[in-house]
XYZ file of C-alpha atoms in Angstrom:
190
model
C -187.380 131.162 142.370
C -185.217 127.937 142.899
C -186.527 127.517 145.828
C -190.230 127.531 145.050
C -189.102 125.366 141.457
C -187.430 122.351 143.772
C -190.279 122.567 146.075
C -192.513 121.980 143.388
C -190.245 119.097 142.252
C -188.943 120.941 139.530
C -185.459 121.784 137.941
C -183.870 124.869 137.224
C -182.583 124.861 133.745
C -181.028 128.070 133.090
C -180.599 131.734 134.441
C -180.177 133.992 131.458
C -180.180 137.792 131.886
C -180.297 139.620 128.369
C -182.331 142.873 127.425
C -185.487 141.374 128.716
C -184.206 141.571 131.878
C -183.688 137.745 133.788
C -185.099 134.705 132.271
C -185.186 131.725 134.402
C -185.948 128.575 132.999
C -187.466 125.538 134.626
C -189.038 122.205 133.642
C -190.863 119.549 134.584
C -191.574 116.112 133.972
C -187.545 115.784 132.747
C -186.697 111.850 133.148
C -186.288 111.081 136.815
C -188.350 113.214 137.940
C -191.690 112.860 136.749
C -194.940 113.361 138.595
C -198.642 113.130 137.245
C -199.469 116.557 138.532
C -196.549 118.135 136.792
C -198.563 120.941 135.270
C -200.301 121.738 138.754
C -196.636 121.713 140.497
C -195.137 124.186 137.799
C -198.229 126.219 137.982
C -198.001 126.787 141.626
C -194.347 127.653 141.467
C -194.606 130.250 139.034
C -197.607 131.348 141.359
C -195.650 131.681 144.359
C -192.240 132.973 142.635
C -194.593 135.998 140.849
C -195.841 136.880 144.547
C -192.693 136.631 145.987
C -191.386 139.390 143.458
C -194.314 140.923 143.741
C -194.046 141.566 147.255
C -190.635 143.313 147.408
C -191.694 145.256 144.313
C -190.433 143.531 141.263
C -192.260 142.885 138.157
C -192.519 139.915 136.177
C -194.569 137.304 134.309
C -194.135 133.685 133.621
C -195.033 131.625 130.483
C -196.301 128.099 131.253
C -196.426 125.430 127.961
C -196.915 121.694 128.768
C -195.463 119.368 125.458
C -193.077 117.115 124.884
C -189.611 118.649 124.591
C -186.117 116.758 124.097
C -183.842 117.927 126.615
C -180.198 115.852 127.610
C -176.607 116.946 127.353
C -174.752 118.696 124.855
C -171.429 119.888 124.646
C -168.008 118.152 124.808
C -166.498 117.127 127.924
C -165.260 119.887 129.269
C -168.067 122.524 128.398
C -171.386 120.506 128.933
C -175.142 121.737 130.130
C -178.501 120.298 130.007
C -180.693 121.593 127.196
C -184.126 121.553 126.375
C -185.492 122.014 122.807
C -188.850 121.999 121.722
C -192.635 123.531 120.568
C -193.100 123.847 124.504
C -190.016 125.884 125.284
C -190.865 128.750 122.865
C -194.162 128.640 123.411
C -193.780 129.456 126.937
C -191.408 131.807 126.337
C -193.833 133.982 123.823
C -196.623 133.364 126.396
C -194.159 134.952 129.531
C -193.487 137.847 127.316
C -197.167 138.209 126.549
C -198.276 138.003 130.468
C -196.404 141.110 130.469
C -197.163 141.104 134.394
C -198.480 137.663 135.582
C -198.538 134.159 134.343
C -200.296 133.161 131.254
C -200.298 129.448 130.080
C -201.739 127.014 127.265
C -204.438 124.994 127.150
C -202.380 121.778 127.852
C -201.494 123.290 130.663
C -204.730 124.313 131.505
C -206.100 121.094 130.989
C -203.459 119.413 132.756
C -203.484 121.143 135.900
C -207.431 121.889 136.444
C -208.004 119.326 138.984
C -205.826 121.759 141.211
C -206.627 124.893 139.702
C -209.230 127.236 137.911
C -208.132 129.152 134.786
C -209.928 131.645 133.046
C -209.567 132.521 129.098
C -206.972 135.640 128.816
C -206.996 135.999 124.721
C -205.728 134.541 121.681
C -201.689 134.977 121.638
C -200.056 135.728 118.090
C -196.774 134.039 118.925
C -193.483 134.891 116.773
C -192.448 131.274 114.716
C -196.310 129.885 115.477
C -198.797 129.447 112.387
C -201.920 129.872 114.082
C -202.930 132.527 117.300
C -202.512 130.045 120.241
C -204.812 130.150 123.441
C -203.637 131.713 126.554
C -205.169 131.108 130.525
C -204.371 132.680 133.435
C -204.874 131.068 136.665
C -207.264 132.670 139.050
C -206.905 130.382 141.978
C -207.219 126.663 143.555
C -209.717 124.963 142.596
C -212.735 124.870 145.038
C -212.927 121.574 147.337
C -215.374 121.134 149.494
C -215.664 117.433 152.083
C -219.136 117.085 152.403
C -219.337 114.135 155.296
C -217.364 111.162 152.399
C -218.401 113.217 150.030
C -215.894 115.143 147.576
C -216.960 118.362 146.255
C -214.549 120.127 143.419
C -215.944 123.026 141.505
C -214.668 123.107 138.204
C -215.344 124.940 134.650
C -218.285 126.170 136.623
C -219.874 122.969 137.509
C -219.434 120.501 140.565
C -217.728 117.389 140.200
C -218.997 114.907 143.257
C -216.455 111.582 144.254
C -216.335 109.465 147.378
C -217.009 105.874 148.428
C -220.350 106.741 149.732
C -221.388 108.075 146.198
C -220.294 105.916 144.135
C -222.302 102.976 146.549
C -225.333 105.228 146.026
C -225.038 105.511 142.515
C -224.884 101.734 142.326
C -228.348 101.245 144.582
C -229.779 103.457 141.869
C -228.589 101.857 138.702
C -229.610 98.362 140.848
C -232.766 99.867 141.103
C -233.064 101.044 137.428
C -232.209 97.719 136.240
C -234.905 96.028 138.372
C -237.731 98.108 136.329
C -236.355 99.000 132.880
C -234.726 97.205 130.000
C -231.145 98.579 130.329
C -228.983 98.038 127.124
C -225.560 95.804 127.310
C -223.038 98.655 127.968
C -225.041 99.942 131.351
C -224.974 96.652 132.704
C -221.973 96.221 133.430
């Protein structure tokens, strides 16, 4: 588990083992240590840590919640950890309890980390100290990417999304093209 969070430039927050068994608590995107794929990178550590378990015969789930969360030391001198508070904390908490055996996540998390990965709809969670049933995803794998000569492929929410130099130059000729036989309005000029 620590090994796949740091890989995935995460931190380990806590260990915790109660009568749910161990809880391990990670984060991302803490202050000095932020990266704009934090979603995908916490995704594909709780990924790899369930198939790790999963391969010497242990059981688990993971909760993924992407918010903002205050976290920073408390306690005196003597006695001091790192603590994170927040909507996101319990929510991924309810949603690793809810997996029951896998990962399940939210849709900011889903959202955030869909250039890397596909989700697909799990149900509607009724999370203790929530007002409202809150969406849960489960990931079903990376996203497809396919290089097509300069050409970038990704298949996404069932559709492909196209990039590349070569594109983008072609899409221009068109628009060039467009403009040269119809009345374009202001904003497509441009």
């Amino acid at each position: 588990t620590q090994r796949a969070v740091y890989a995935a430039g995460g931190s380990v927050n806590q260990f915790v083992a109660d009568d749910k068994g161990l809880v391990v608590v990670a984060a991302w995107g803490i202050p000095g240590a932020t990266h704009e794929d934090d979603a995908a990178r916490a995704t594909r550590a709780a990924l790899a840590t369930l198939q790790r378990l999963d391969d010497i015969g242990v059981e688990a789930s993971a909760g993924l919640a992407t918010g903002r969360v205050f976290c920073g030391w408390r306690g005196a001198a003597s006695r001091r950890e790192f603590a994170l508070f927040g909507r996101a904390i319990s929510l991924a908490a309810r949603l690793a309890t809810c997996a029951r055996s896998g990962m399940l996540c939210d849709a900011a998390t889903r959202d955030a980390a869909a250039r890397q990965f596909e989700f697909e709809h799990a149900r509607a969670v009724v999370a203790k100290g929530f007002d409202t049933a809150v969406e849960a995803f489960r990931p079903i794998g990376q996203a497809r990417i396919d290089w097509r000569g300069d050409l970038l492929l990704k298949h996404v929410d069932n559709r492909w999304l196209v990039s590349g130099d070569a594109y983008f130059e072609a899409l221009q000729a068109d628009l060039a093209e467009l403009r040269s036989h119809l009345p374009l309005p202001e904003t497509l000029r441009s």
